Amino acid sequence: MARPHQDDRSLDDTLINSMQPREDYYDQEAARSSPYGHILSVDEKRKLWIQNATVNMMFIGSWFFFAILLSMYNKWMFSDSHFNFPYPLFVTSLHMVVQFLLAGLVLNIWPHKFKPERYPTMEEYGKKAFPTGATTSLDIGFSNLSLKTVTLSFYTMVKSSSLIFVLLFAFLFHLERFSWRLVGVIMLICSGVLLMVATETHFVLGGFILVISASALGGLRWALTQTLFQSKKMGFSNPASTIFLLSPVMAVTLIILSFFVESWSSLFGSEFFSSGLTRTIQTILLLLAPGVLAFCMVLSEFYIIQRAGMVPMSIAGIAKEVATISISAWFFGDELTPLNITGVAITICGICLFTYHKYLKSIQSTVPLDGHGNPILSEEEAALHSGADFVELDETSRLASQSRDDLQIHQIDQSRSQMLFSAEDEEEEERERHPGLSQGFR
């Protein structure tokens, strides 16, 4: 009689468990450097880059949309010819409260997607969250205060230096690998921005100090934020939970700044709050409602930083300024000098060169890539550079697992065929040795 064979499921399990990847299929150096992925082929890298560039552009478009709406609101809210509410720090602090409430709502509605497994301890919160929230608030506060003493053109010219600070802190925090090509591209973009907004303007030392301080704090702020997203086991695993954890610090810091800089006695004694219940309720709603726009804008910002990093995020901000100036010139008839037009052209060229730099960095990489097409570090390197946890993979893991699955299926089919032919050969030999049993095999 023929011997019974194993069922297909146990056969597959046995083959998969005993199977080792072929040395000619996976790169051994990649396997040693990272347990999370393998060296992708050029086609896989190009596919991964295009997919992530498309998703990143969607988030950048979302950020543009909400940022423009919020800018229009701020212009209406603080303009002398419109609502004329002269307390920007107080308004921004209220927006932080709204962001905290909306982030908490998101965590409770979709806990499986956004709620972290655990929250940071008080010590971890003080070391990670507090510096990030405080620098963000000081950046916003100094920027708003400077606009009381300098013109918008002067502010934009000085604020363009934030790209230099962003790059500096990215190198210091090991969030970007040093590259002279990247330094050259950033300098080109900065020079384009200076020409783009160049006008004859009056220099104010106090305003300059405030703007340059805000630029430095902005670079530090984005570096700390990107580092937070690598601390997944501390609760900063996604933008919603990060906003929930950071907004209290930002709100308290801005409230303290507002209390000392903006006169609260005149604020609550003004016509906005002392002209009856109806006017007070109207003022409160007008102050709180744009917090929804701020929440959506910051959510988009954090997704861009989490997916692409702080330097692309900052350059996306420059692209927004270019789009705003170009649309204003076309739609509102704002005059641009030949020098301004040259600056716009140089800035656009710089942004295109940066995009090409990121593309080459992804395609030419000889180390395992993360889910967004960037080279990843080993756990030891990541701990040494940022003290953060290893970043999880998504698309790269999917591509790698697909390749492993295809390899396993191919090897299973080969093994099945070998076992089938082996069983047939054994039966043939058995029939030759025992001719009387041949009927049993039929």
Coordinates of N, CA, C and O in Angstrom, one line a residue, residues 119-216:
Y119 N 1.5 56.5 27.3 CA 1.9 58.0 27.3 C 3.2 58.1 28.0 O 3.6 57.3 28.8
P120 N 3.9 59.2 27.7 CA 5.2 59.4 28.3 C 5.1 59.7 29.8 O 4.1 60.2 30.3
T121 N 6.1 59.3 30.6 CA 6.1 59.6 32.0 C 6.4 61.1 32.2 O 6.7 61.8 31.2
M122 N 6.3 61.6 33.4 CA 6.6 63.1 33.6 C 8.0 63.4 33.2 O 8.3 64.5 32.7
E123 N 8.9 62.5 33.5 CA 10.3 62.8 33.2 C 10.5 62.8 31.7 O 11.2 63.7 31.1
E124 N 9.9 61.9 31.0 CA 10.0 61.8 29.5 C 9.3 63.0 28.9 O 9.8 63.6 27.9
Y125 N 8.2 63.4 29.5 CA 7.5 64.6 29.0 C 8.3 65.9 29.1 O 8.3 66.7 28.2
G126 N 8.9 66.0 30.3 CA 9.8 67.2 30.5 C 11.0 67.2 29.6 O 11.4 68.3 29.2
K127 N 11.5 66.1 29.2 CA 12.7 66.1 28.4 C 12.4 66.2 26.9 O 13.2 66.7 26.1
K128 N 11.2 65.6 26.5 CA 10.9 65.6 25.1 C 9.9 66.6 24.7 O 10.1 67.4 23.7
A129 N 8.7 66.5 25.3 CA 7.6 67.4 24.9 C 7.7 68.8 25.2 O 7.4 69.7 24.4
F130 N 8.1 69.1 26.5 CA 8.2 70.5 26.9 C 9.1 71.4 26.1 O 8.7 72.5 25.7
P131 N 10.4 70.9 25.8 CA 11.2 71.8 24.9 C 10.6 72.0 23.5 O 10.7 73.2 23.0
T132 N 10.0 71.0 23.0 CA 9.3 71.2 21.6 C 8.2 72.2 21.7 O 8.1 73.1 20.9
G133 N 7.3 72.0 22.7 CA 6.2 72.9 22.8 C 6.6 74.4 23.1 O 6.0 75.3 22.6
A134 N 7.6 74.5 24.0 CA 8.1 75.8 24.4 C 8.7 76.6 23.2 O 8.4 77.8 23.0
T135 N 9.6 75.9 22.4 CA 10.2 76.5 21.3 C 9.2 76.9 20.2 O 9.3 77.9 19.6
T136 N 8.2 76.0 20.0 CA 7.1 76.4 19.1 C 6.4 77.6 19.5 O 6.1 78.5 18.7
S137 N 6.0 77.7 20.8 CA 5.3 78.9 21.3 C 6.1 80.2 21.1 O 5.6 81.2 20.8
L138 N 7.4 80.1 21.5 CA 8.3 81.2 21.4 C 8.5 81.7 19.9 O 8.6 82.9 19.6
D139 N 8.6 80.7 19.0 CA 8.7 81.0 17.6 C 7.4 81.8 17.1 O 7.6 82.9 16.5
I140 N 6.3 81.3 17.5 CA 5.0 82.0 17.1 C 4.9 83.4 17.8 O 4.6 84.4 17.2
G141 N 5.3 83.4 19.1 CA 5.2 84.7 19.9 C 6.1 85.7 19.3 O 5.7 86.9 19.1
F142 N 7.4 85.4 19.1 CA 8.4 86.4 18.6 C 8.0 86.9 17.2 O 8.2 88.0 16.9
S143 N 7.5 86.0 16.4 CA 7.1 86.3 15.0 C 5.9 87.4 15.1 O 5.9 88.4 14.3
N144 N 4.9 87.1 15.9 CA 3.8 88.0 16.0 C 4.2 89.4 16.6 O 3.7 90.4 16.1
L145 N 5.1 89.3 17.6 CA 5.5 90.6 18.2 C 6.4 91.4 17.2 O 6.3 92.7 17.2
S146 N 7.2 90.8 16.4 CA 8.0 91.5 15.4 C 7.2 92.3 14.4 O 7.6 93.3 13.9
L147 N 6.0 91.7 14.0 CA 5.2 92.4 13.0 C 4.6 93.7 13.5 O 4.1 94.5 12.7
K148 N 4.7 94.0 14.8 CA 4.3 95.3 15.3 C 5.3 96.4 15.0 O 5.0 97.6 15.1
T149 N 6.6 96.0 14.7 CA 7.6 97.0 14.6 C 8.3 97.0 13.2 O 9.0 97.9 12.8
V150 N 8.1 95.9 12.4 CA 8.7 95.8 11.1 C 7.7 95.6 10.0 O 6.5 95.2 10.3
T151 N 8.0 95.9 8.8 CA 7.1 95.7 7.7 C 7.1 94.2 7.3 O 8.0 93.4 7.7
L152 N 6.0 93.8 6.6 CA 5.9 92.4 6.2 C 7.0 92.0 5.2 O 7.5 90.8 5.3
S153 N 7.5 92.8 4.4 CA 8.6 92.5 3.4 C 9.9 92.3 4.2 O 10.6 91.3 4.0
F154 N 10.2 93.2 5.2 CA 11.4 93.0 6.0 C 11.3 91.7 6.8 O 12.3 91.0 6.9
Y155 N 10.1 91.4 7.3 CA 9.9 90.2 8.1 C 10.2 89.0 7.2 O 10.9 88.0 7.7
T156 N 9.7 89.0 6.0 CA 9.8 87.8 5.1 C 11.3 87.6 4.7 O 11.8 86.5 4.6
M157 N 12.0 88.8 4.5 CA 13.4 88.7 4.1 C 14.2 88.1 5.2 O 15.1 87.2 5.0
V158 N 14.0 88.5 6.5 CA 14.8 88.0 7.6 C 14.4 86.6 7.9 O 15.2 85.7 8.2
K159 N 13.1 86.3 7.8 CA 12.6 85.0 8.2 C 13.0 83.9 7.2 O 13.1 82.7 7.6
S160 N 13.4 84.3 6.0 CA 14.0 83.3 5.1 C 15.2 82.7 5.6 O 15.6 81.6 5.1
S161 N 15.9 83.3 6.5 CA 17.1 82.7 7.1 C 16.7 81.4 7.9 O 17.6 80.7 8.3
S162 N 15.4 81.2 8.2 CA 15.1 80.0 8.9 C 15.5 78.7 8.2 O 15.8 77.7 8.9
L163 N 15.6 78.8 6.9 CA 16.1 77.6 6.1 C 17.5 77.2 6.6 O 17.8 76.1 6.7
I164 N 18.3 78.3 6.8 CA 19.7 78.0 7.2 C 19.7 77.4 8.6 O 20.5 76.4 8.8
F165 N 18.9 77.9 9.5 CA 18.8 77.3 10.8 C 18.2 75.9 10.8 O 18.6 75.0 11.6
V166 N 17.2 75.7 9.9 CA 16.7 74.3 9.8 C 17.7 73.3 9.3 O 17.8 72.2 9.9
L167 N 18.5 73.7 8.3 CA 19.6 72.8 7.9 C 20.7 72.6 8.9 O 21.1 71.5 9.1
L168 N 21.0 73.7 9.7 CA 22.0 73.6 10.7 C 21.5 72.6 11.8 O 22.3 71.7 12.2
F169 N 20.3 72.7 12.3 CA 19.8 71.8 13.3 C 19.6 70.4 12.8 O 19.7 69.4 13.5
A170 N 19.3 70.3 11.5 CA 19.1 69.0 10.9 C 20.5 68.2 10.9 O 20.5 67.0 11.2
F171 N 21.5 68.9 10.7 CA 22.9 68.3 10.7 C 23.3 68.0 12.2 O 23.8 67.0 12.5
L172 N 23.0 69.0 13.1 CA 23.4 68.8 14.5 C 22.6 67.6 15.1 O 23.2 66.9 15.9
F173 N 21.3 67.4 14.8 CA 20.5 66.3 15.3 C 20.7 65.1 14.5 O 19.9 64.1 14.7
H174 N 21.5 65.1 13.5 CA 21.7 63.9 12.6 C 20.4 63.5 11.9 O 20.2 62.3 11.7
L175 N 19.6 64.5 11.6 CA 18.3 64.2 10.8 C 18.6 64.2 9.3 O 17.8 63.7 8.6
E176 N 19.6 64.9 8.9 CA 20.1 64.9 7.5 C 21.6 64.6 7.5 O 22.3 65.1 8.4
R177 N 22.0 63.9 6.5 CA 23.4 63.6 6.3 C 24.0 64.8 5.6 O 23.5 65.3 4.6
F178 N 25.2 65.2 6.1 CA 25.8 66.4 5.5 C 26.1 66.2 4.0 O 26.6 65.2 3.6
S179 N 25.8 67.2 3.3 CA 26.0 67.2 1.8 C 26.3 68.6 1.3 O 25.4 69.5 1.6
W180 N 27.4 68.9 0.6 CA 27.6 70.2 0.1 C 26.6 70.5 -1.0 O 26.3 71.7 -1.2
R181 N 26.1 69.5 -1.7 CA 25.1 69.8 -2.7 C 23.8 70.3 -2.0 O 23.2 71.2 -2.5
L182 N 23.4 69.7 -0.9 CA 22.3 70.2 -0.1 C 22.5 71.6 0.4 O 21.6 72.5 0.3
V183 N 23.7 71.9 0.9 CA 24.0 73.2 1.4 C 23.9 74.2 0.3 O 23.3 75.3 0.4
G184 N 24.4 73.9 -0.9 CA 24.4 74.8 -2.1 C 22.9 75.1 -2.5 O 22.6 76.2 -2.8
V185 N 22.1 74.1 -2.5 CA 20.7 74.2 -2.9 C 20.0 75.2 -1.9 O 19.2 76.1 -2.3
I186 N 20.2 75.0 -0.6 CA 19.6 75.8 0.4 C 20.0 77.3 0.3 O 19.2 78.2 0.4
M187 N 21.3 77.5 0.1 CA 21.8 78.9 -0.1 C 21.1 79.5 -1.4 O 20.8 80.7 -1.4
L188 N 21.0 78.7 -2.4 CA 20.3 79.2 -3.6 C 18.9 79.6 -3.4 O 18.5 80.7 -3.8
I189 N 18.2 78.8 -2.6 CA 16.8 79.1 -2.3 C 16.7 80.4 -1.4 O 15.9 81.3 -1.6
C190 N 17.6 80.5 -0.4 CA 17.6 81.7 0.5 C 17.9 83.0 -0.3 O 17.3 84.0 -0.1
S191 N 18.9 82.9 -1.3 CA 19.1 84.1 -2.1 C 18.0 84.4 -3.0 O 17.7 85.6 -3.2
G192 N 17.3 83.4 -3.5 CA 16.1 83.7 -4.3 C 15.0 84.4 -3.5 O 14.3 85.3 -4.0
V193 N 14.8 83.9 -2.2 CA 13.8 84.5 -1.4 C 14.1 86.0 -1.1 O 13.2 86.9 -1.1
L194 N 15.4 86.3 -0.8 CA 15.8 87.7 -0.5 C 15.5 88.6 -1.7 O 15.0 89.7 -1.6
L195 N 15.8 88.1 -2.9 CA 15.5 88.9 -4.1 C 14.0 89.0 -4.4 O 13.5 90.0 -4.8
M196 N 13.3 87.9 -4.0 CA 11.8 87.9 -4.3 C 11.1 88.9 -3.5 O 10.1 89.5 -4.0
V197 N 11.5 89.3 -2.3 CA 10.8 90.2 -1.4 C 11.6 91.5 -1.2 O 11.3 92.3 -0.4
A198 N 12.7 91.7 -2.0 CA 13.6 92.8 -1.8 C 12.8 94.1 -2.1 O 12.3 94.3 -3.2
T199 N 12.8 95.0 -1.2 CA 12.2 96.3 -1.3 C 13.1 97.3 -0.4 O 13.8 96.9 0.4
E200 N 12.9 98.5 -0.7 CA 13.5 99.5 0.2 C 12.7 99.6 1.5 O 11.6 99.9 1.5
T201 N 13.4 99.2 2.5 CA 12.7 99.2 3.8 C 13.5 99.7 4.9 O 14.8 99.7 4.8
H202 N 12.9 100.1 6.0 CA 13.6 100.7 7.1 C 14.1 99.7 8.1 O 13.3 98.8 8.5
F203 N 15.3 99.7 8.4 CA 15.9 98.7 9.3 C 15.6 99.0 10.8 O 15.8 100.1 11.2
V204 N 15.0 98.1 11.5 CA 14.6 98.2 12.9 C 15.4 97.2 13.7 O 15.1 96.0 13.5
L205 N 16.3 97.6 14.6 CA 17.1 96.6 15.3 C 16.3 95.7 16.2 O 16.5 94.5 16.1
G206 N 15.4 96.2 16.9 CA 14.5 95.4 17.8 C 13.7 94.4 17.1 O 13.6 93.2 17.4
G207 N 13.1 94.8 16.0 CA 12.3 93.9 15.2 C 13.2 92.8 14.5 O 12.8 91.7 14.4
F208 N 14.4 93.2 14.1 CA 15.4 92.3 13.5 C 15.7 91.2 14.5 O 15.8 90.0 14.1
I209 N 16.0 91.6 15.7 CA 16.4 90.6 16.7 C 15.2 89.6 17.0 O 15.5 88.4 17.2
L210 N 14.0 90.1 17.0 CA 12.9 89.3 17.3 C 12.7 88.3 16.1 O 12.5 87.1 16.3
V211 N 12.8 88.7 14.9 CA 12.6 87.9 13.7 C 13.7 86.8 13.6 O 13.5 85.6 13.3
I212 N 15.0 87.3 13.8 CA 16.1 86.3 13.7 C 16.0 85.3 14.8 O 16.4 84.1 14.7
S213 N 15.5 85.7 16.0 CA 15.4 84.7 17.1 C 14.3 83.8 16.8 O 14.4 82.6 17.0
A214 N 13.2 84.3 16.2 CA 12.1 83.4 15.7 C 12.6 82.4 14.7 O 12.2 81.2 14.7
S215 N 13.5 82.8 13.8 CA 14.0 81.9 12.8 C 14.8 80.8 13.4 O 14.7 79.6 13.0
A216 N 15.7 81.2 14.4 CA 16.5 80.1 15.0 C 15.6 79.2 15.8 O 15.8 78.0 15.8

